[in-house]
Coordinates of C-alpha atoms in Angstrom, one line a residue:
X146 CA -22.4 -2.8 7.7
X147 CA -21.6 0.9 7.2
X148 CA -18.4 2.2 5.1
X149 CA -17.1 5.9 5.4
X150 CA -14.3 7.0 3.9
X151 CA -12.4 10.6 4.6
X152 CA -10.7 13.2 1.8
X153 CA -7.5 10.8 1.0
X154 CA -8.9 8.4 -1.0
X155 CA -12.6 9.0 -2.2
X156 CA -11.9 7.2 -5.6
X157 CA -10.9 4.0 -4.1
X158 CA -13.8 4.3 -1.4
X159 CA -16.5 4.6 -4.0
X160 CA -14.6 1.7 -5.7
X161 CA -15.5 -0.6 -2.5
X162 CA -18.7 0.6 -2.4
X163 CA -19.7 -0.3 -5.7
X164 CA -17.8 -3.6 -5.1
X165 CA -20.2 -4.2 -1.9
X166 CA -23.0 -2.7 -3.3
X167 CA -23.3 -0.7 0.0
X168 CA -23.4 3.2 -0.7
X169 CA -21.0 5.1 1.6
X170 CA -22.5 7.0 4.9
X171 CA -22.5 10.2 4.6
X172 CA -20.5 12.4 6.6
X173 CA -18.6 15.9 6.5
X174 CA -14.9 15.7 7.1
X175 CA -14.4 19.7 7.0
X176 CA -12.2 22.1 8.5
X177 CA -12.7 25.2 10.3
X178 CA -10.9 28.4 9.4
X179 CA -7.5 27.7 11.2
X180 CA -7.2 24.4 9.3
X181 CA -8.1 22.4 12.4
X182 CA -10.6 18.9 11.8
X183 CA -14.3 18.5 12.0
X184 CA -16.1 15.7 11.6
X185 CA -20.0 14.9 11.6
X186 CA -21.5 11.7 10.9
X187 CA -25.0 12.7 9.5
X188 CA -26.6 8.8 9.8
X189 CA -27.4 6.6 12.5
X190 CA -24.6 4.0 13.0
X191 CA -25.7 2.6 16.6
X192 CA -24.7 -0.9 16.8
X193 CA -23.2 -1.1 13.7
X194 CA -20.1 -3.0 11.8
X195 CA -18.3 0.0 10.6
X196 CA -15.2 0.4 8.0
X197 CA -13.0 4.0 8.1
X198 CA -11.9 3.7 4.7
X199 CA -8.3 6.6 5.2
X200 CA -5.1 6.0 3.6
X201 CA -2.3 7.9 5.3
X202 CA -0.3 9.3 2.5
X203 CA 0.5 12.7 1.8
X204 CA -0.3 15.2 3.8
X205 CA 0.5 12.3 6.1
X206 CA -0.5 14.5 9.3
X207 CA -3.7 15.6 8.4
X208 CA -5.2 12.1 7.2
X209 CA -3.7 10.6 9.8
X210 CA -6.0 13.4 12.0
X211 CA -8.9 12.7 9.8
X212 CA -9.0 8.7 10.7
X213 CA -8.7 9.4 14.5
X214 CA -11.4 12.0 14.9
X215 CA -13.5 10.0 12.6
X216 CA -12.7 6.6 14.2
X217 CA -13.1 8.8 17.8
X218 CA -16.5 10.2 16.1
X219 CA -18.0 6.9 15.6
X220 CA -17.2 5.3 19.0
X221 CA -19.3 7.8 20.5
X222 CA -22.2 7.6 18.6
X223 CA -22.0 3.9 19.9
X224 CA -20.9 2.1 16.6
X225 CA -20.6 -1.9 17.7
X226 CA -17.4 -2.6 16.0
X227 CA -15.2 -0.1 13.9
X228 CA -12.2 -1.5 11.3
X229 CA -9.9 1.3 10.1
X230 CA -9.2 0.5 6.5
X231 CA -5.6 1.7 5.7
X232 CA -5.1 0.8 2.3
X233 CA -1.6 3.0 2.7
X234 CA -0.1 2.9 6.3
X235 CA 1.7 5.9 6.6
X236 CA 5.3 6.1 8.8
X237 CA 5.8 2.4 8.3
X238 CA 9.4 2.7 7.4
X239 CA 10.0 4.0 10.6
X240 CA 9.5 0.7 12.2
X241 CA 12.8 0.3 14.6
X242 CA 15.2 2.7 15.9
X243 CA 17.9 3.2 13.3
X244 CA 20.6 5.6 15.8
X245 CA 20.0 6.6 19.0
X246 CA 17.5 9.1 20.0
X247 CA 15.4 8.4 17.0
X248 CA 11.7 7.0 17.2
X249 CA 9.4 4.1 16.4
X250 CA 6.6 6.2 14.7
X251 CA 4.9 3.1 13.5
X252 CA 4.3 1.8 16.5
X253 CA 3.2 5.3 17.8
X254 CA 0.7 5.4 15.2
X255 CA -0.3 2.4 15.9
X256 CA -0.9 3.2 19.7
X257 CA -2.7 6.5 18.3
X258 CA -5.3 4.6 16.4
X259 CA -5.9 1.8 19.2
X260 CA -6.4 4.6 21.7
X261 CA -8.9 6.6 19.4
X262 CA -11.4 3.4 19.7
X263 CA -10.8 1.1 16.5
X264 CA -11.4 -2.3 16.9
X265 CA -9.4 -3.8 14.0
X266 CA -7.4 -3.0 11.3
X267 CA -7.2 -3.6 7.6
X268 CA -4.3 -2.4 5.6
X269 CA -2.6 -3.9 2.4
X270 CA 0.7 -4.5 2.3
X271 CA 2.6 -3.1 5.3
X272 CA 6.5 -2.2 4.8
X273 CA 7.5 -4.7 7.7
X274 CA 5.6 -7.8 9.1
X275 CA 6.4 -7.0 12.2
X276 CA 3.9 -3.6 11.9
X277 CA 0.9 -6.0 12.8
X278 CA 2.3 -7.0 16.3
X279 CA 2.7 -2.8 17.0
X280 CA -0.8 -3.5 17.2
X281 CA -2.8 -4.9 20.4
X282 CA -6.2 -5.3 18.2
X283 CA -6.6 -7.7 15.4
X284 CA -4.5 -6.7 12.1
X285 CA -5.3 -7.8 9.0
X286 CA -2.5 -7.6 6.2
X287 CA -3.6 -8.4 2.6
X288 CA -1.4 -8.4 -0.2
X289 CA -1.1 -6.7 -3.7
X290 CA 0.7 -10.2 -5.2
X291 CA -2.3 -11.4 -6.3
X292 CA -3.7 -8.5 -8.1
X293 CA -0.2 -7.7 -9.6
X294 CA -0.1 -11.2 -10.5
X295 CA -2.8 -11.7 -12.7
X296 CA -2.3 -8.7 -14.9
X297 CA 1.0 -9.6 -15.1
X298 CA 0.2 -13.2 -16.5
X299 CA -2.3 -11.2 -19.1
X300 CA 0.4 -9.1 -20.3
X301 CA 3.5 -11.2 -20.5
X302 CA 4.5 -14.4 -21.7
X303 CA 5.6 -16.2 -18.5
X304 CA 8.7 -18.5 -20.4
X305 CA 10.8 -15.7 -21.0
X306 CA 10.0 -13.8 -17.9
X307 CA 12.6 -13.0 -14.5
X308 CA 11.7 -11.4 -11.2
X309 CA 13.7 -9.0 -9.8
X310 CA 13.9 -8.0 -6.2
X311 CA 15.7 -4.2 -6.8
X312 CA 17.5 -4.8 -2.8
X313 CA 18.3 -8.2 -1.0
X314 CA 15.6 -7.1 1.9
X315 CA 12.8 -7.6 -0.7
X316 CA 13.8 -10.9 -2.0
X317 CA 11.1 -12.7 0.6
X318 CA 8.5 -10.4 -1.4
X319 CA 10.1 -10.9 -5.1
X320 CA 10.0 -15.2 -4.2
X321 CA 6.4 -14.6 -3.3
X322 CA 5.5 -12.9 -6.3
X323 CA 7.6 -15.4 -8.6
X324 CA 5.8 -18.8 -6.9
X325 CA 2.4 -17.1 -8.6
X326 CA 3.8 -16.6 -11.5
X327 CA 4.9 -20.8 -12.1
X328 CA 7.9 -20.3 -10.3
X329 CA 9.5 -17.8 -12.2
X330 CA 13.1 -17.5 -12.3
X331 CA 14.7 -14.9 -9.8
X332 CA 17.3 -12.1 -9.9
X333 CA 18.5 -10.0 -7.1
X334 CA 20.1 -6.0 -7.6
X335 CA 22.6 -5.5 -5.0
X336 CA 23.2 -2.3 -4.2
X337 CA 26.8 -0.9 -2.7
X338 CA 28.2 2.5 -2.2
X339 CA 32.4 1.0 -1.8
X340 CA 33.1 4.4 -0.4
X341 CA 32.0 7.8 0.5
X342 CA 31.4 10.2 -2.1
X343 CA 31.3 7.1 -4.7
X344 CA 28.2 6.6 -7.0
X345 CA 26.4 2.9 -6.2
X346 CA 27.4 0.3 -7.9
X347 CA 25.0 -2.0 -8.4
X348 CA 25.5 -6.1 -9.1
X349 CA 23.4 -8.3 -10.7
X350 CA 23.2 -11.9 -9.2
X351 CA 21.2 -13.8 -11.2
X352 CA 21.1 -14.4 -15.3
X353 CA 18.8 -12.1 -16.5
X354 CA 20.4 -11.9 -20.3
X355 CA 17.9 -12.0 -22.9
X356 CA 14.8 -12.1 -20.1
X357 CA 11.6 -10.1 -19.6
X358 CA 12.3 -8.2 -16.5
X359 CA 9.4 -7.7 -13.5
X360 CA 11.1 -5.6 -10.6
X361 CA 8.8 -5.6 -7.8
X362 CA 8.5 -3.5 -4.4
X363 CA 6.5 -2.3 -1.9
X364 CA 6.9 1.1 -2.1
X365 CA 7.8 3.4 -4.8
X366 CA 8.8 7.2 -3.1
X367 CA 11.6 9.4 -5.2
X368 CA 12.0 6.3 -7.7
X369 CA 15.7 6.5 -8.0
X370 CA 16.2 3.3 -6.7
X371 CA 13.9 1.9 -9.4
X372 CA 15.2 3.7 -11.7
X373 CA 19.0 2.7 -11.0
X374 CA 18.3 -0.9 -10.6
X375 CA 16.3 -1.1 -14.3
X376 CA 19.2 0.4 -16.2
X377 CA 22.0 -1.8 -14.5
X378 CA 19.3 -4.6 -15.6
X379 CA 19.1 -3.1 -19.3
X380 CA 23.0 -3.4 -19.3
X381 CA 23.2 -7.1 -18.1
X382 CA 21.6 -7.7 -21.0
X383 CA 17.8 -7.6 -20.0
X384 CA 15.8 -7.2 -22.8
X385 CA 13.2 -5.3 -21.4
X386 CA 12.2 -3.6 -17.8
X387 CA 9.0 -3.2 -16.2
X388 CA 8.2 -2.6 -12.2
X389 CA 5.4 -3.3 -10.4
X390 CA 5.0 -1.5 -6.7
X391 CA 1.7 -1.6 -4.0
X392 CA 2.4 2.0 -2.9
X393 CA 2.8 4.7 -5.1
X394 CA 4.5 7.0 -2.8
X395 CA 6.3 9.1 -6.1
X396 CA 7.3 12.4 -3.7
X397 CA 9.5 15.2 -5.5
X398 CA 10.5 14.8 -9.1
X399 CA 9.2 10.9 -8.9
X400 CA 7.3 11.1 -11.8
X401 CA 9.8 12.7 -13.9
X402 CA 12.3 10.9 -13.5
X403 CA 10.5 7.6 -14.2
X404 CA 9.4 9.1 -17.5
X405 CA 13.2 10.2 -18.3
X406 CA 14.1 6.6 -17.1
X407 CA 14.8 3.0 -19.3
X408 CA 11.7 1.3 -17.4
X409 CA 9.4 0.5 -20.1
X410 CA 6.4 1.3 -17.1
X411 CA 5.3 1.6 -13.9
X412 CA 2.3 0.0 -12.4
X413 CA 1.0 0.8 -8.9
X414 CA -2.0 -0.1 -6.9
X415 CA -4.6 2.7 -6.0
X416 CA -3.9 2.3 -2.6
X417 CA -2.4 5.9 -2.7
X418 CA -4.4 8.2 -5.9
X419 CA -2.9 8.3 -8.9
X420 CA -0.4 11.6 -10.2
X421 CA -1.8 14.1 -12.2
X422 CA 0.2 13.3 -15.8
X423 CA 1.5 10.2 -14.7
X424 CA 3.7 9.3 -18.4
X425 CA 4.9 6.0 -17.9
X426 CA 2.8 5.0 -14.7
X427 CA -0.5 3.0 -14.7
X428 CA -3.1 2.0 -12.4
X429 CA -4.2 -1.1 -11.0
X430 CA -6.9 -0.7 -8.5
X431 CA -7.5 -2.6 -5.1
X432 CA -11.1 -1.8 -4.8
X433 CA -12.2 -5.7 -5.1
X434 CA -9.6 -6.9 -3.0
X435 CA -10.5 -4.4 -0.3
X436 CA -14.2 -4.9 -0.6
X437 CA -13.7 -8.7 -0.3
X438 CA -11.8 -8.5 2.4
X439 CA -14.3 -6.2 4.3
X440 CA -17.6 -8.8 3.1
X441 CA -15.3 -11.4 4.6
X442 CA -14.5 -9.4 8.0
X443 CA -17.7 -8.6 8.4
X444 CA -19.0 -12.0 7.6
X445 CA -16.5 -13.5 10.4
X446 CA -15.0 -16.0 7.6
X447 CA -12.0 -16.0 6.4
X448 CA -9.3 -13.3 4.8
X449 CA -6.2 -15.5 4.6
X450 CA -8.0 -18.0 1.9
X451 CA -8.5 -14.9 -0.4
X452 CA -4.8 -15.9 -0.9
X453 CA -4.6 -19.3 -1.5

């Protein structure tokens, strides 16, 4: 087994690799004066089981370059199998045609990386189920429940606790999350602009009075949402607000404004890196649960029971 990772996520890479006790191939992921890609892998990886370790966050473009011309670079040095690791999946939200004349980037990503020559995929997480089926190679979707779950059963007492799903399309993730944690109770934020021009108004269906609130998404980009949804929480009489989301995302004034916000924290994965000064935001990394996942792949047993 070889791993290689590119520039977007060294930290989390080196995490696998000391999970795996496998140290990374080396490589040079450079680029030339006008900013266009180079790649050289500078050890022998004929007939080998090979993991691309490339999340596609920010700059989306270029590390979604990186993965193809290193995923392109080791199927002609005649690597036996390659897995792109994508602990981030970049474009994921656009995963259907919302007007006319718009695009399904996430399935033209996914055609871009099945045409460059990977053989599988691994990613964590994926905005929309159906991701896996833009796909015509086996995909692998883990989750971050698990990992969330156990640190929130360390930190919180789990009689007084309430799960909160901050929109109705993220209850079938919130339910997940809640069946870990001894079938906590549930709340739902819906979210409603009545009219144009109108702030959202935001209902509460469920009791959270008096309860230890866990708000839990996928993906965490500007934070507003968040944000909104844990101080129409605070006033149903929540006691206290915490949210937990895979994909730390946190574009423009993110980071700000969940420091200016009533969460009490946010905690995301390492799937994307971590914000310089992140106030209010911690870490939780995905190193093991990657690395497992890999031994397992690579192994041929199976990925699914690392979730039972």
């Amino acid at each position: 087994m070889k791993i290689i990772t590119g520039n977007s996520n060294v930290p989390l890479a080196e995490d696998i690799s000391r999970y795996l006790e496998i140290p990374l191939t080396q490589a040079s992921v450079r680029r030339f004066a006008d900013e266009e890609i180079f790649v050289e892998i500078q050890e022998n990886v004929r007939g080998e089981d090979v993991f691309v370790i490339q999340s596609t966050a920010a700059p989306a473009n270029d590390n979604l370059m990186e993965l193809l011309i290193m995923i392109d670079a080791l199927k002609r040095a005649s690597a036996r199998r390659i897995t792109a690791v994508i602990p981030y999946y970049g474009y994921a939200r656009q995963d259907r045609k919302p007007g006319p004349r718009t695009p399904i980037s996430a399935k033209l990503v996914a055609n871009l990386i099945t045409t460059a020559g990977a053989d599988r995929v691994l990613s964590v997480d994926l905005h929309a189920g159906q991701i896996q089926g833009f796909f015509d190679i086996p995909t692998d979707n883990l989750y971050g429940a698990p990992v969330m779950a156990e640190d929130i059963k360390a930190r919180f007492s789990l009689d007084n606790l309430m799960i909160v799903s901050p929109d109705v399309g993220g209850v079938v993730r919130a339910r997940a999350l809640a069946k870990r944690l001894d079938n906590a109770p549930l709340a739902i934020v819906d979210k409603r602009r009545e009219r144009a021009g109108e702030s959202e108004v935001m209902n509460i269906i469920g009791n959270v009075s008096g309860r230890f609130c866990i708000l839990i998404d996928d993906i965490v980009d500007s934070a507003g949402t968040l944000c909104n949804a844990a101080g129409a929480l605070l006033e149903a009489g929540a006691k206290e607000v915490t949210a937990y989301c895979t994909h730390g995302v946190l574009s423009g004034g993110a980071v700000a404004r969940v420091a200016d916000s009533s969460l009490r924290e946010l905690v995301i994965t390492d799937s994307i890196p971590m914000p310089e000064n992140p106030g209010k935001i911690r870490k939780l990394t995905i190193g093991p649960l990657l690395g497992e996942a890999i031994r397992r792949i690579a192994d041929e047993t199976s990925v699914s029971s690392l979730f039972d």
